[in-house]
Coordinates of C-alpha atoms and ligand atoms in Angstrom, one line a residue:
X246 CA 0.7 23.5 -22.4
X247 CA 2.5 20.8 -21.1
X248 CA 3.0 17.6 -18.5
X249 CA 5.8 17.1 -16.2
X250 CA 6.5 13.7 -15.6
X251 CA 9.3 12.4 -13.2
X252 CA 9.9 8.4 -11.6
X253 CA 12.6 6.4 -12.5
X254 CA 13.4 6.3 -16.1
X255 CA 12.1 3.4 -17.1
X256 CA 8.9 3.9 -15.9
X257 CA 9.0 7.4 -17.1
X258 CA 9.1 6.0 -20.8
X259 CA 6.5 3.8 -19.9
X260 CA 4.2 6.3 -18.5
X261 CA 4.9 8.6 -21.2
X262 CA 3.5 6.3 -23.6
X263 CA 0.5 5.1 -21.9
X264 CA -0.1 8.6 -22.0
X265 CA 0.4 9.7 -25.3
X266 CA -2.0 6.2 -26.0
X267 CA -4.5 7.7 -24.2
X268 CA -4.1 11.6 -26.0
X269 CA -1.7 11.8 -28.9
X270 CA -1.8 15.1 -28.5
X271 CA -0.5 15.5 -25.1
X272 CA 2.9 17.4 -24.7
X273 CA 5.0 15.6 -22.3
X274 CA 8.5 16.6 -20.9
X275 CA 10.7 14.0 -19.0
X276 CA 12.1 15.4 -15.7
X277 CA 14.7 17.5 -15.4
X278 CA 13.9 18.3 -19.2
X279 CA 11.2 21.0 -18.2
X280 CA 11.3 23.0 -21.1
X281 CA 9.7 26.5 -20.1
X282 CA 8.4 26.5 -16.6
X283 CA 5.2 28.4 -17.9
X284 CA 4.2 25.7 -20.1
X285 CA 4.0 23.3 -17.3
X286 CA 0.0 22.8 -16.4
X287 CA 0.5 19.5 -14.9
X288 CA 3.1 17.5 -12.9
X289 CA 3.0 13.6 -12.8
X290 CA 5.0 12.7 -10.0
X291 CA 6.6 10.1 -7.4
X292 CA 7.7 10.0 -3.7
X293 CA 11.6 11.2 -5.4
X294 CA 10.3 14.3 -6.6
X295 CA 11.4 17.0 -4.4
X296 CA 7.7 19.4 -3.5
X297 CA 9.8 22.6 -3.8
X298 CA 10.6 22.0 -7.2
X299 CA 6.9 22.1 -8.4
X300 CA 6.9 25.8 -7.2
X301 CA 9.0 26.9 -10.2
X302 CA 5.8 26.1 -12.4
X303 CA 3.6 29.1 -12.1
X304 CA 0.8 27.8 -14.4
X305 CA 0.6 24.5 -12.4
X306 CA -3.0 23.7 -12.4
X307 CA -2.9 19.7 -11.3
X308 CA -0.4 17.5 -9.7
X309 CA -1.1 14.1 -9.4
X310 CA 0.7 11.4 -7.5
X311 CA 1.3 7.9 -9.4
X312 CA 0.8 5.8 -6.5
X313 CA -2.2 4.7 -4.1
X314 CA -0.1 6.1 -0.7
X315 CA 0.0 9.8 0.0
X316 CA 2.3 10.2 3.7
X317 CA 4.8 11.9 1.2
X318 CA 2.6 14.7 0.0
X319 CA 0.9 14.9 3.7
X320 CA 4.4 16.3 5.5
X321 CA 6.3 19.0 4.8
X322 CA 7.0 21.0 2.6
X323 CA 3.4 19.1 0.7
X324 CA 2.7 20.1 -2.5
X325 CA 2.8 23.8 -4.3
X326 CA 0.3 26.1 -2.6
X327 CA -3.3 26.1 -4.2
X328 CA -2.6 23.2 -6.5
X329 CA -5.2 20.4 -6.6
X330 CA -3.2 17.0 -5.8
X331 CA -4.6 13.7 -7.0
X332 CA -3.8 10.1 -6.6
X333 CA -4.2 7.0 -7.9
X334 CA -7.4 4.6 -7.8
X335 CA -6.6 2.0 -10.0
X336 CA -8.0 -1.5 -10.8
X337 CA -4.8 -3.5 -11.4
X338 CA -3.2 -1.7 -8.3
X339 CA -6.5 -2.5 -6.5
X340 CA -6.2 -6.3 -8.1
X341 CA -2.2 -6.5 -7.5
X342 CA -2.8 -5.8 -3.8
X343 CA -5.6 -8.0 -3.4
X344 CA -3.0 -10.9 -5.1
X345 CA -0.2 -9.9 -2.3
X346 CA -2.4 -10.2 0.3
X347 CA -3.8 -13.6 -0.8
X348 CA -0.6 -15.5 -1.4
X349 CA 0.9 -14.4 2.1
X350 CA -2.4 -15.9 3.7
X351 CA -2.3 -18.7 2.1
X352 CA 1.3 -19.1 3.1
X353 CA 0.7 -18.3 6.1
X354 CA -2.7 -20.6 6.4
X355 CA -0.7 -23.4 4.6
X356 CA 1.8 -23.9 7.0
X357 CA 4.4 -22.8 3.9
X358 CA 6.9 -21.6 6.7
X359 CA 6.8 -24.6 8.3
X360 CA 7.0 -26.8 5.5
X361 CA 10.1 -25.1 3.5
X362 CA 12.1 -24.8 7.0
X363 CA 11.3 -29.3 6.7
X364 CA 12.2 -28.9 3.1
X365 CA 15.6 -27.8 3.7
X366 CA 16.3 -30.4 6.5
X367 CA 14.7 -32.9 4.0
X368 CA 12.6 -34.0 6.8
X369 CA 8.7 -35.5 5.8
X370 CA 6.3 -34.5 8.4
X371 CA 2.2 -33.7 8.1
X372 CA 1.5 -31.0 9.6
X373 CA -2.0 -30.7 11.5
X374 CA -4.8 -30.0 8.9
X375 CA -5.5 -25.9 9.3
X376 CA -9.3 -24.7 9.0
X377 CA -10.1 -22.2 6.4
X378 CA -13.2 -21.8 8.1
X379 CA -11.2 -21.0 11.9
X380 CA -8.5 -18.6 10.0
X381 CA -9.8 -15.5 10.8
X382 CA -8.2 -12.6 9.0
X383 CA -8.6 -9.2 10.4
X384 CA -7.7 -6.2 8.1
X385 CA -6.7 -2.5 9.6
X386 CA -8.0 -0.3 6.8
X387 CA -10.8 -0.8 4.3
X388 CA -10.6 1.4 1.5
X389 CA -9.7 0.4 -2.0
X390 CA -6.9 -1.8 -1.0
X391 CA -8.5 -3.0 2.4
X392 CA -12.0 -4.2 0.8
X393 CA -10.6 -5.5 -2.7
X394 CA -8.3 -7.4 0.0
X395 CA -11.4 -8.5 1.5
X396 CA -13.5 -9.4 -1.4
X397 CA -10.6 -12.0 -2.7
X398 CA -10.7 -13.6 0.7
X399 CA -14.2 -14.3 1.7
X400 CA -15.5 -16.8 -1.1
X401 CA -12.3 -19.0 -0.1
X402 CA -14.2 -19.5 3.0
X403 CA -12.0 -17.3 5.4
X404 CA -14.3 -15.4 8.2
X405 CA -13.0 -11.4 7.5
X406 CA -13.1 -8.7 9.5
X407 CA -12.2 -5.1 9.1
X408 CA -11.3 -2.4 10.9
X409 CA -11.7 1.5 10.3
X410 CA -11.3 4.8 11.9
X411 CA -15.2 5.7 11.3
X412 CA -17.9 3.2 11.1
X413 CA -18.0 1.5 7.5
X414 CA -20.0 -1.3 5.8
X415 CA -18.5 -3.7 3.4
X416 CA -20.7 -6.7 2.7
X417 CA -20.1 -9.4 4.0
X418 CA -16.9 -8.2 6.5
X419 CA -17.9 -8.1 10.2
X420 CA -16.7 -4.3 11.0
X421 CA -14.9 -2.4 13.9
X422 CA -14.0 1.1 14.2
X423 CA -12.5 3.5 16.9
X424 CA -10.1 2.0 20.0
X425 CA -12.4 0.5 21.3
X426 CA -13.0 -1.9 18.0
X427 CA -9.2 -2.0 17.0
X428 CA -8.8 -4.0 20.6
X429 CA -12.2 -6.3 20.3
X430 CA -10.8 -7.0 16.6
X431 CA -7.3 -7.6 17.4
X432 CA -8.4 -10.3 19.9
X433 CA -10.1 -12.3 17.4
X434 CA -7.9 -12.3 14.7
X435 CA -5.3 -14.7 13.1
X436 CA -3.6 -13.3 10.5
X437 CA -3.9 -9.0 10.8
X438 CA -3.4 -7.4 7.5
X439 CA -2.0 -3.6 7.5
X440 CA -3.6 -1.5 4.9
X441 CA -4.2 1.8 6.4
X442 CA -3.1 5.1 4.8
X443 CA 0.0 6.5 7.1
X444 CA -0.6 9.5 9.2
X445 CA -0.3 10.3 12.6
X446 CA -3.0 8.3 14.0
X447 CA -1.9 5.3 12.5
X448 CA 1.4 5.7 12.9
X449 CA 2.8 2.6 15.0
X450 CA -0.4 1.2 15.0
X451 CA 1.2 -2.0 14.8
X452 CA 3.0 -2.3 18.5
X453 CA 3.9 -4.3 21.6
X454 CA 0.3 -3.7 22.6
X455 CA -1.3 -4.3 19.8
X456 CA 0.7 -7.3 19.1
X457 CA 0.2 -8.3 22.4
X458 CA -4.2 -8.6 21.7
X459 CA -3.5 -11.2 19.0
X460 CA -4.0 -14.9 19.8
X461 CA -0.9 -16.1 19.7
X462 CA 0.9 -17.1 17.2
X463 CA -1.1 -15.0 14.4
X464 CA 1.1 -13.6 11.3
X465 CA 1.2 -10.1 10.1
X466 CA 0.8 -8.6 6.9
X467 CA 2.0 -5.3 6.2
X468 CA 1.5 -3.6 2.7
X469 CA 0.9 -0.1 4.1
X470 CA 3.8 1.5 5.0
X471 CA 6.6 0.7 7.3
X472 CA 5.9 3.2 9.7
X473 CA 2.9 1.6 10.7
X474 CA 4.7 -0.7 12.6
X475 CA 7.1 -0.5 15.6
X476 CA 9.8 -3.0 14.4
X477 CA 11.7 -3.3 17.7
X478 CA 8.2 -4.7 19.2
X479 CA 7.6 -7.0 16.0
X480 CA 11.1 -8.5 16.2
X481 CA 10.5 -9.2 20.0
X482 CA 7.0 -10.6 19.3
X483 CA 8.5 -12.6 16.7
X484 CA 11.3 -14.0 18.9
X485 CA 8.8 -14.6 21.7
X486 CA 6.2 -16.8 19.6
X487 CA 3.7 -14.7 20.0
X488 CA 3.7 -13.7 16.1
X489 CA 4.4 -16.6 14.3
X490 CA 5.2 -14.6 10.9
X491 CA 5.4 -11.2 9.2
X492 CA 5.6 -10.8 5.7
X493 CA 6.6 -7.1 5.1
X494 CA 6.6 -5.4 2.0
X495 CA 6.8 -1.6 3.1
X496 CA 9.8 -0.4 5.7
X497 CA 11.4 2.3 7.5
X498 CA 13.8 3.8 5.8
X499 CA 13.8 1.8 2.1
X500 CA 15.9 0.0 1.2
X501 CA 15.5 -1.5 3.9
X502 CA 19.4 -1.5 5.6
X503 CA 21.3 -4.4 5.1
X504 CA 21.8 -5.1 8.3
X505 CA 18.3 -5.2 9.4
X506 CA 17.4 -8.5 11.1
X507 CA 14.1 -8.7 9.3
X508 CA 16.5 -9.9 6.3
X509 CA 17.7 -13.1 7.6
X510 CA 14.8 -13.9 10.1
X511 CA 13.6 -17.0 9.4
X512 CA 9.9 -16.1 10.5
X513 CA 10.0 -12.5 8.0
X514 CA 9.3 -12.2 4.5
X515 CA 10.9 -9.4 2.8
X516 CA 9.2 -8.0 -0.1
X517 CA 11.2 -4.9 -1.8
X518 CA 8.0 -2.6 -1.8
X519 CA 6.9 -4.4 -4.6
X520 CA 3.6 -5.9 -2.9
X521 CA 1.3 -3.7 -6.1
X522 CA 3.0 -1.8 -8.8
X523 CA 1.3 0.7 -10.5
X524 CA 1.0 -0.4 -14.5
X525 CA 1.0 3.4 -16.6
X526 CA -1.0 1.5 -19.1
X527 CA -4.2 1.0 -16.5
X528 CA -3.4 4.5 -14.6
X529 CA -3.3 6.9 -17.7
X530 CA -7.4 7.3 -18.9
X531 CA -7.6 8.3 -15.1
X532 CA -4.7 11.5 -15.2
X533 CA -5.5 12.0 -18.5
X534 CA -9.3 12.7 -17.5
X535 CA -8.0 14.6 -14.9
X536 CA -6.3 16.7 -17.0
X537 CA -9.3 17.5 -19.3
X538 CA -11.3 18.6 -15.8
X539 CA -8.5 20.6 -14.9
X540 CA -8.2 22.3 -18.3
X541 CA -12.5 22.7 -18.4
X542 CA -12.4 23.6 -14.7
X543 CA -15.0 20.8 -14.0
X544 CA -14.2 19.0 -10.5
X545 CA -11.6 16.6 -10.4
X546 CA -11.3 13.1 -9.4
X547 CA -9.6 11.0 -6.8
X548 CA -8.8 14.4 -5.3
X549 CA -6.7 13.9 -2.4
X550 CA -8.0 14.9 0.7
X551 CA -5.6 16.7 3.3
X552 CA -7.4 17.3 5.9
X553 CA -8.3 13.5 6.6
X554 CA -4.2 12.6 4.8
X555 CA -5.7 10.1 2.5
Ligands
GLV871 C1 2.7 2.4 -3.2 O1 3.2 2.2 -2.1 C2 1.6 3.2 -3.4 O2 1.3 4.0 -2.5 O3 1.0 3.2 -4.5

């Protein structure tokens, strides 16, 4: 019985390795190298992968999908009938996100816009001292990503709050949920982080309304997904002063277009979707686990969940 694994090449060779590290005896076939269909019991697979494909494999018994985002798997066609789709929960792309989020704060909290833009006209100017105690960050999602985003934040000092579709604890995080708290959160925060999953509720969370509740001049982080925000309202919130920076790492469509104006604004950071990268080496014990459970029919981990598209 075999793997499938497709991504990019590259990271094809590295996954197959961190693999094979993990179980020597695993027998691993490179996309479009299938061998016999029949042999495939498992399909390790990116957002390029095209669903129908999986369908020739009639002894499919576990996909799994090497990211921490699932909006791919959740529209159609989704994944083959009756087969068990995982993710990924993993600590580096936990730790990596938790890193993205921090240094866009910081820039954002350190005036780091402000200063470069006097850098290049060589002008020396002290800006007003900002208040790690006054910054207050308010994040739209606190799972994995959302919390581990939180965590790195509050022993700097920052005051964090969170926001969630259902009530949800994270110590230490003052907590919103439902419309009524997205609005009563918005209000209060200074630098809004996007780390929801994407589906339809949350798509265009990020708006002219939404937008519009920030103090102004708050920044905008968004490591979700670009469909989470409406870039027409961003640009004009941008242009207006009411958002005084965006740093975007997610977009739609990627690549982003060349002639986007996000590129050359001089209030957005572009990131290429590159914001947490999942390392094979960290992510294999947990496939390969999943593997053995699907083999010994025992329940499987980080099992994604359709009905809530997370
Ligand atoms: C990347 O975007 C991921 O979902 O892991």
């Amino acid at each position: 019985m075999a793997i499938l694994l497709s991504t990019k090449l590259n990271a094809m060779e590295a996954w197959r390795d961190a693999l094979l590290a993990e179980d020597p005896g695993l027998d691993i076939r490179m996309f479009p190298d299938a061998g016999d269909p029949a042999d495939i019991e498992a399909a390790v697979v990116w957002t390029a992968h095209d669903l129908m494909e999986l369908r020739r494999y009639p002894n499919l018994k576990l996909m799994v999908s090497m990211g921490a985002g699932v909006d791919h798997l959740t529209r159609p066609p989704g994944p083959p009938p009756g087969v068990p789709v995982a993710r990924l929960k993993d600590a580096r792309l936990t730790s990596g996100m938790a890193e993205f989020v921090l240094l866009n704060v910081m820039r954002f909290h350190r005036q780091d816009l402000e200063y470069r833009a006097q850098q290049a006209a060589r002008i020396w100017n002290e800006l007003p001292a900002p208040d790690t105690t006054k910054r207050r960050i308010g994040i739209l999602g606190l799972g994995e990503l959302g919390s581990a985003a939180a965590r790195t934040l509050l022993p700097l000092g920052f005051p964090v709050m969170g926001w969630t579709r259902n009530p949800r604890q994270v110590e230490g995080v003052e907590t919103f949920h439902g419309a009524d708290g997205l609005d009563a959160m918005l209000r209060r925060t200074d630098i809004l982080v996007c780390l929801l999953p994407l589906t339809p509720d949350t798509r265009g969370v990020v708006n002219a309304r939404t937008l519009g509740l920030l103090p102004r001049g708050a920044f905008l982080i968004n490591a979700a997904r670009g469909g989470h925000v409406v870039d027409a309202d961003l640009l004009a919130a941008l242009d207006s002063g009411q958002v005084a920076g965006a740093a975007l790492d997610v977009f739609e469509p990627e690549p982003l277009p060349t002639d986007h104006p996000y590129w050359g604004h001089p209030k957005v950071l572009v990131w290429p979707h590159a914001a947490s990268i999942t390392i094979p080496s960290s992510a294999a014990p947990q496939v390969v686990e999943n593997l053995r459970r699907a083999r010994e029919g025992r329940p499987l981990i980080n099992l994604v969940d359709f009905t809530a598209g997370y």
